[in-house]
């Protein structure tokens, strides 16, 4: 079975997200840990979480993916912003233990003119401060489009980060199809080659999840504008290969495509399920 879900609003709690997922034939989902603007996170309702975990088990859900606020920048040039990002990250990891054994994805950061090596060094230092032996959560670095001074649009940069982290077994990578295409990897004609490159540079054992998004822009554009599945520059044939590829077919896929409501996601989930070869 294809393991797929979409990005949902966490505002009505975990049980609501599981129910929404069930209503669109999803068996996982992604959510922001807090307001993307980075405000205080909502209190955890333990009853709600327990109910959600049971419901997920009954319905064969696979790992869910929490997403750090996209405004979080671990390697900002501003010390105050860096400190806030680190505290948010650390608090999110503590809260993740209410839903143990899942995954937490974040954008590595933007070095804002400090240079990529300085950015990478700061990211490593923060990870070495916030990751703990006890955590059950796997922390995923997202592959980025290379907009502005984003760190993580090259596999080499993600590899450098992982190399510097002490608790490597807590680390993974989330491959965003829109982002890697925008970053210049040939998702359309050579997804197999992209995975070989990933393996050569990072090691495929770190590949834990896929953000499955089409792109409004051609390969190498560094834009990061998501498009609906099959309506962008990547196209449906490439997605059929991606979901069926022997290396990626068992991974959880998360849609972050632009839709007004969750029924838009249902259409994409149904389409992708119909293209999946069991
Ligand atoms: Fe993201
Ligand atoms: Fe993404
Ligand atoms: Zn994006």
Tab-separated table of C-alpha atoms and ligand atoms in Angstrom:
chain	number	residue	atom	x	y	z
A	1	UNK	CA	0.000	0.000	0.000
A	2	UNK	CA	1.123	3.528	-0.750
A	3	UNK	CA	1.731	5.458	2.468
A	4	UNK	CA	0.487	8.942	1.854
A	5	UNK	CA	-1.050	11.924	3.581
A	6	UNK	CA	-1.058	15.668	3.375
A	7	UNK	CA	-0.318	18.776	5.360
A	8	UNK	CA	-3.157	19.536	7.784
A	9	UNK	CA	-3.978	22.316	10.209
A	10	UNK	CA	-3.270	21.299	13.805
A	11	UNK	CA	-5.651	23.896	15.238
A	12	UNK	CA	-8.343	21.335	16.190
A	13	UNK	CA	-5.968	18.792	17.700
A	14	UNK	CA	-4.552	15.391	16.830
A	15	UNK	CA	-7.754	13.348	16.756
A	16	UNK	CA	-9.231	15.782	14.282
A	17	UNK	CA	-6.195	15.425	12.001
A	18	UNK	CA	-6.464	11.621	12.112
A	19	UNK	CA	-10.183	11.814	11.287
A	20	UNK	CA	-9.535	14.217	8.434
A	21	UNK	CA	-6.841	11.891	7.110
A	22	UNK	CA	-9.227	8.944	7.241
A	23	UNK	CA	-11.818	10.927	5.300
A	24	UNK	CA	-9.385	11.430	2.396
A	25	UNK	CA	-7.907	7.885	2.290
A	26	UNK	CA	-4.655	9.002	3.900
A	27	UNK	CA	-2.705	6.878	6.383
A	28	UNK	CA	-0.370	9.590	7.651
A	29	UNK	CA	-0.247	13.386	7.822
A	30	UNK	CA	1.978	16.375	8.388
A	31	UNK	CA	1.286	19.370	10.631
A	32	UNK	CA	3.026	22.480	11.929
A	33	UNK	CA	4.099	22.174	15.545
A	34	UNK	CA	2.958	25.762	16.098
A	35	UNK	CA	1.956	28.850	14.189
A	36	UNK	CA	4.439	29.313	11.321
A	37	UNK	CA	5.027	32.816	12.637
A	38	UNK	CA	6.621	31.009	15.566
A	39	UNK	CA	4.322	31.858	18.451
A	40	UNK	CA	3.750	29.841	21.572
A	41	UNK	CA	2.621	26.269	20.956
A	42	UNK	CA	-0.807	25.124	22.087
A	43	UNK	CA	-1.096	23.115	25.320
A	44	UNK	CA	-1.016	19.379	24.606
A	45	UNK	CA	-4.349	17.697	25.356
A	46	UNK	CA	-3.278	14.255	26.542
A	47	UNK	CA	-6.749	12.738	26.128
A	48	UNK	CA	-6.869	13.961	22.525
A	49	UNK	CA	-3.405	12.575	21.825
A	50	UNK	CA	-4.245	9.161	23.322
A	51	UNK	CA	-7.400	8.944	21.245
A	52	UNK	CA	-5.465	9.920	18.118
A	53	UNK	CA	-2.741	7.321	18.727
A	54	UNK	CA	-5.357	4.563	19.139
A	55	UNK	CA	-7.172	5.640	16.012
A	56	UNK	CA	-3.913	5.659	14.049
A	57	UNK	CA	-3.030	2.157	15.253
A	58	UNK	CA	-6.466	0.787	14.361
A	59	UNK	CA	-6.154	2.203	10.862
A	60	UNK	CA	-2.583	1.152	10.037
A	61	UNK	CA	-1.121	4.616	10.004
A	62	UNK	CA	2.601	4.922	9.396
A	63	UNK	CA	4.854	7.546	10.974
A	64	UNK	CA	3.503	11.098	11.021
A	65	UNK	CA	5.603	14.151	10.308
A	66	UNK	CA	5.742	17.285	12.403
A	67	UNK	CA	7.069	20.352	10.608
A	68	UNK	CA	8.922	23.122	12.437
A	69	UNK	CA	7.673	26.640	11.686
A	70	UNK	CA	9.163	27.560	8.316
A	71	UNK	CA	10.253	30.891	9.752
A	72	UNK	CA	12.556	29.129	12.207
A	73	UNK	CA	16.154	29.909	11.295
A	74	UNK	CA	18.756	28.074	13.349
A	75	UNK	CA	21.626	29.917	11.632
A	76	UNK	CA	20.334	33.496	11.609
A	77	UNK	CA	22.964	36.219	11.933
A	78	UNK	CA	20.928	37.685	14.801
A	79	UNK	CA	21.715	36.104	18.155
A	80	UNK	CA	18.199	36.697	19.486
A	81	UNK	CA	16.574	34.942	16.524
A	82	UNK	CA	19.036	32.059	16.835
A	83	UNK	CA	18.295	31.658	20.519
A	84	UNK	CA	14.545	31.722	19.891
A	85	UNK	CA	14.925	29.117	17.125
A	86	UNK	CA	16.926	26.810	19.367
A	87	UNK	CA	14.407	27.074	22.209
A	88	UNK	CA	11.520	26.426	19.830
A	89	UNK	CA	13.313	23.405	18.363
A	90	UNK	CA	14.089	21.983	21.773
A	91	UNK	CA	10.533	22.579	23.042
A	92	UNK	CA	9.107	20.925	19.913
A	93	UNK	CA	11.249	17.843	20.515
A	94	UNK	CA	9.961	17.586	24.093
A	95	UNK	CA	6.375	17.889	22.878
A	96	UNK	CA	6.970	15.251	20.184
A	97	UNK	CA	7.407	12.669	22.937
A	98	UNK	CA	3.619	12.808	23.496
A	99	UNK	CA	3.458	11.110	20.080
A	100	UNK	CA	6.607	8.996	20.317
A	101	UNK	CA	8.514	7.349	17.444
A	102	UNK	CA	7.545	9.845	14.781
A	103	UNK	CA	9.482	12.443	12.778
A	104	UNK	CA	10.229	16.160	12.983
A	105	UNK	CA	11.167	18.007	9.795
A	106	UNK	CA	12.854	21.399	9.584
A	107	UNK	CA	14.374	23.708	7.007
A	108	UNK	CA	18.081	23.739	7.845
A	109	UNK	CA	18.157	27.541	7.689
A	110	UNK	CA	19.333	30.580	5.752
A	111	UNK	CA	22.852	31.794	6.344
A	112	UNK	CA	21.867	35.373	5.402
A	113	UNK	CA	25.234	36.377	4.028
A	114	UNK	CA	27.405	34.734	6.687
A	115	UNK	CA	28.431	32.104	4.153
A	116	UNK	CA	27.317	28.510	3.739
A	117	UNK	CA	30.094	27.047	5.903
A	118	UNK	CA	29.316	29.361	8.820
A	119	UNK	CA	25.622	28.498	8.447
A	120	UNK	CA	26.334	24.779	8.464
A	121	UNK	CA	28.571	25.061	11.501
A	122	UNK	CA	25.895	26.913	13.498
A	123	UNK	CA	23.230	24.360	12.515
A	124	UNK	CA	25.493	21.522	13.665
A	125	UNK	CA	26.193	23.251	16.986
A	126	UNK	CA	22.481	23.721	17.672
A	127	UNK	CA	21.663	20.110	16.780
A	128	UNK	CA	24.389	18.899	19.112
A	129	UNK	CA	22.843	20.967	21.894
A	130	UNK	CA	19.198	20.008	21.416
A	131	UNK	CA	19.251	16.351	20.354
A	132	UNK	CA	19.116	13.868	23.216
A	133	UNK	CA	19.913	10.184	23.577
A	134	UNK	CA	16.410	9.641	25.049
A	135	UNK	CA	14.348	11.166	22.246
A	136	UNK	CA	12.340	8.737	20.116
A	137	UNK	CA	11.838	11.292	17.344
A	138	UNK	CA	13.875	11.266	14.149
A	139	UNK	CA	14.844	14.790	13.085
A	140	UNK	CA	14.718	15.340	9.324
A	141	UNK	CA	16.654	17.906	7.333
A	142	UNK	CA	14.528	19.040	4.400
A	143	UNK	CA	16.143	19.350	0.983
A	144	UNK	CA	15.735	22.992	-0.053
A	145	UNK	CA	15.185	24.807	-3.359
A	146	UNK	CA	18.141	27.153	-2.870
A	147	UNK	CA	16.091	30.328	-2.622
A	148	UNK	CA	18.114	33.264	-1.258
A	149	UNK	CA	20.775	31.998	1.118
A	150	UNK	CA	19.059	28.729	2.033
A	151	UNK	CA	21.289	25.970	3.323
A	152	UNK	CA	20.475	22.455	2.135
A	153	UNK	CA	19.827	22.714	-1.598
A	154	UNK	CA	22.808	20.467	-2.288
A	155	UNK	CA	23.137	16.931	-0.965
A	156	UNK	CA	26.721	17.813	0.011
A	157	UNK	CA	25.455	20.422	2.489
A	158	UNK	CA	23.062	17.996	4.162
A	159	UNK	CA	25.864	15.451	4.345
A	160	UNK	CA	28.129	18.026	6.044
A	161	UNK	CA	25.450	18.703	8.646
A	162	UNK	CA	24.901	15.015	9.397
A	163	UNK	CA	28.657	14.468	9.588
A	164	UNK	CA	28.910	17.087	12.332
A	165	UNK	CA	26.037	15.752	14.456
A	166	UNK	CA	27.000	13.418	17.298
A	167	UNK	CA	23.666	11.559	17.529
A	168	UNK	CA	23.513	10.593	13.845
A	169	UNK	CA	21.013	7.824	14.545
A	170	UNK	CA	18.471	10.554	15.407
A	171	UNK	CA	18.919	12.215	11.995
A	172	UNK	CA	17.314	11.728	8.597
A	173	UNK	CA	16.439	13.574	5.399
A	174	UNK	CA	13.078	14.533	3.911
A	175	UNK	CA	13.292	14.826	0.136
A	176	UNK	CA	10.985	17.504	-1.291
A	177	UNK	CA	10.408	16.801	-4.996
A	178	UNK	CA	9.590	20.443	-5.831
A	179	UNK	CA	12.634	21.678	-3.952
A	180	UNK	CA	15.168	19.260	-5.435
A	181	UNK	CA	13.882	19.940	-8.941
A	182	UNK	CA	14.128	23.686	-8.296
A	183	UNK	CA	17.596	23.061	-6.854
A	184	UNK	CA	18.708	21.510	-10.156
A	185	UNK	CA	18.297	17.760	-9.671
A	186	UNK	CA	16.696	16.041	-12.666
A	187	UNK	CA	13.599	14.549	-11.067
A	188	UNK	CA	11.754	14.377	-14.391
A	189	UNK	CA	14.204	12.428	-16.536
A	190	UNK	CA	16.451	10.720	-14.039
A	191	UNK	CA	14.935	10.160	-10.601
A	192	UNK	CA	16.950	6.952	-10.351
A	193	UNK	CA	20.128	8.954	-10.932
A	194	UNK	CA	19.072	11.472	-8.256
A	195	UNK	CA	18.706	8.642	-5.742
A	196	UNK	CA	22.089	7.211	-6.740
A	197	UNK	CA	23.596	10.645	-6.162
A	198	UNK	CA	21.830	10.840	-2.783
A	199	UNK	CA	23.290	7.458	-1.859
A	200	UNK	CA	26.777	8.344	-3.010
A	201	UNK	CA	26.844	11.619	-1.096
A	202	UNK	CA	24.563	11.200	1.930
A	203	UNK	CA	23.646	7.470	2.153
A	204	UNK	CA	20.111	6.280	1.449
A	205	UNK	CA	19.725	4.968	4.984
A	206	UNK	CA	19.028	8.603	5.963
A	207	UNK	CA	16.149	9.008	3.499
A	208	UNK	CA	13.040	8.843	5.714
A	209	UNK	CA	10.236	10.765	3.997
A	210	UNK	CA	9.179	12.465	0.781
A	211	UNK	CA	7.373	15.774	0.339
A	212	UNK	CA	5.541	15.077	-2.894
A	213	UNK	CA	4.880	18.359	-4.688
A	214	UNK	CA	4.862	19.456	-8.291
A	215	UNK	CA	6.715	22.672	-9.127
A	216	UNK	CA	5.521	25.818	-10.896
A	217	UNK	CA	9.024	26.393	-12.207
A	218	UNK	CA	11.574	24.525	-14.323
A	219	UNK	CA	14.495	22.547	-12.961
A	220	UNK	CA	17.188	24.742	-11.426
A	221	UNK	CA	14.942	27.786	-10.945
A	222	UNK	CA	15.574	28.064	-7.143
A	223	UNK	CA	12.045	29.431	-6.707
A	224	UNK	CA	10.142	27.090	-4.339
A	225	UNK	CA	6.602	27.497	-5.648
A	226	UNK	CA	4.620	24.288	-5.177
A	227	UNK	CA	2.085	23.168	-7.767
A	228	UNK	CA	-0.677	20.552	-7.742
A	229	UNK	CA	0.402	17.017	-8.702
A	230	UNK	CA	0.603	16.685	-12.481
A	231	UNK	CA	-0.032	20.370	-13.165
A	232	UNK	CA	3.529	21.619	-12.907
A	233	UNK	CA	6.943	21.171	-14.461
A	234	UNK	CA	7.512	17.739	-12.885
A	235	UNK	CA	4.385	16.077	-14.238
A	236	UNK	CA	2.431	12.937	-13.488
A	237	UNK	CA	4.743	10.453	-15.254
A	238	UNK	CA	7.612	11.394	-12.975
A	239	UNK	CA	5.388	11.035	-9.890
A	240	UNK	CA	4.301	7.589	-11.009
A	241	UNK	CA	7.983	6.600	-11.100
A	242	UNK	CA	8.727	8.212	-7.746
A	243	UNK	CA	5.959	6.440	-5.823
A	244	UNK	CA	6.805	3.087	-7.426
A	245	UNK	CA	10.589	3.272	-7.303
A	246	UNK	CA	11.956	0.313	-5.282
A	247	UNK	CA	13.952	2.653	-3.027
A	248	UNK	CA	11.162	5.113	-2.225
A	249	UNK	CA	7.948	3.082	-2.567
A	250	UNK	CA	7.734	2.140	1.132
A	251	UNK	CA	8.462	5.620	2.474
A	252	UNK	CA	5.741	7.950	3.746
A	253	UNK	CA	4.735	10.605	1.182
A	254	UNK	CA	3.368	13.987	2.257
A	255	UNK	CA	1.515	16.354	-0.075
A	256	UNK	CA	2.147	20.078	0.347
A	257	UNK	CA	0.326	21.133	-2.787
A	258	UNK	CA	-1.823	24.278	-2.991
A	259	UNK	CA	-5.474	23.462	-2.218
A	260	UNK	CA	-8.377	25.428	-0.786
A	261	UNK	CA	-9.628	22.479	1.260
A	262	UNK	CA	-8.729	18.882	2.024
A	263	UNK	CA	-10.908	17.487	-0.767
A	264	UNK	CA	-8.272	18.759	-3.177
A	265	UNK	CA	-5.802	16.501	-1.443
A	266	UNK	CA	-8.236	13.603	-1.652
A	267	UNK	CA	-8.204	13.888	-5.441
A	268	UNK	CA	-4.417	13.680	-5.472
A	269	UNK	CA	-4.299	10.805	-3.010
A	270	UNK	CA	-6.833	8.836	-5.065
A	271	UNK	CA	-4.875	9.553	-8.250
A	272	UNK	CA	-1.547	8.490	-6.751
A	273	UNK	CA	-3.061	5.380	-5.156
A	274	UNK	CA	-4.464	4.412	-8.563
A	275	UNK	CA	-0.950	4.672	-10.054
A	276	UNK	CA	0.678	2.613	-7.298
A	277	UNK	CA	1.633	-0.937	-8.216
A	278	UNK	CA	0.955	-3.149	-5.185
B	1	LIG	FE1	9.115	22.445	4.404
B	2	LIG	FE1	8.497	20.611	1.763
B	3	LIG	ZN1	8.570	24.437	-0.463
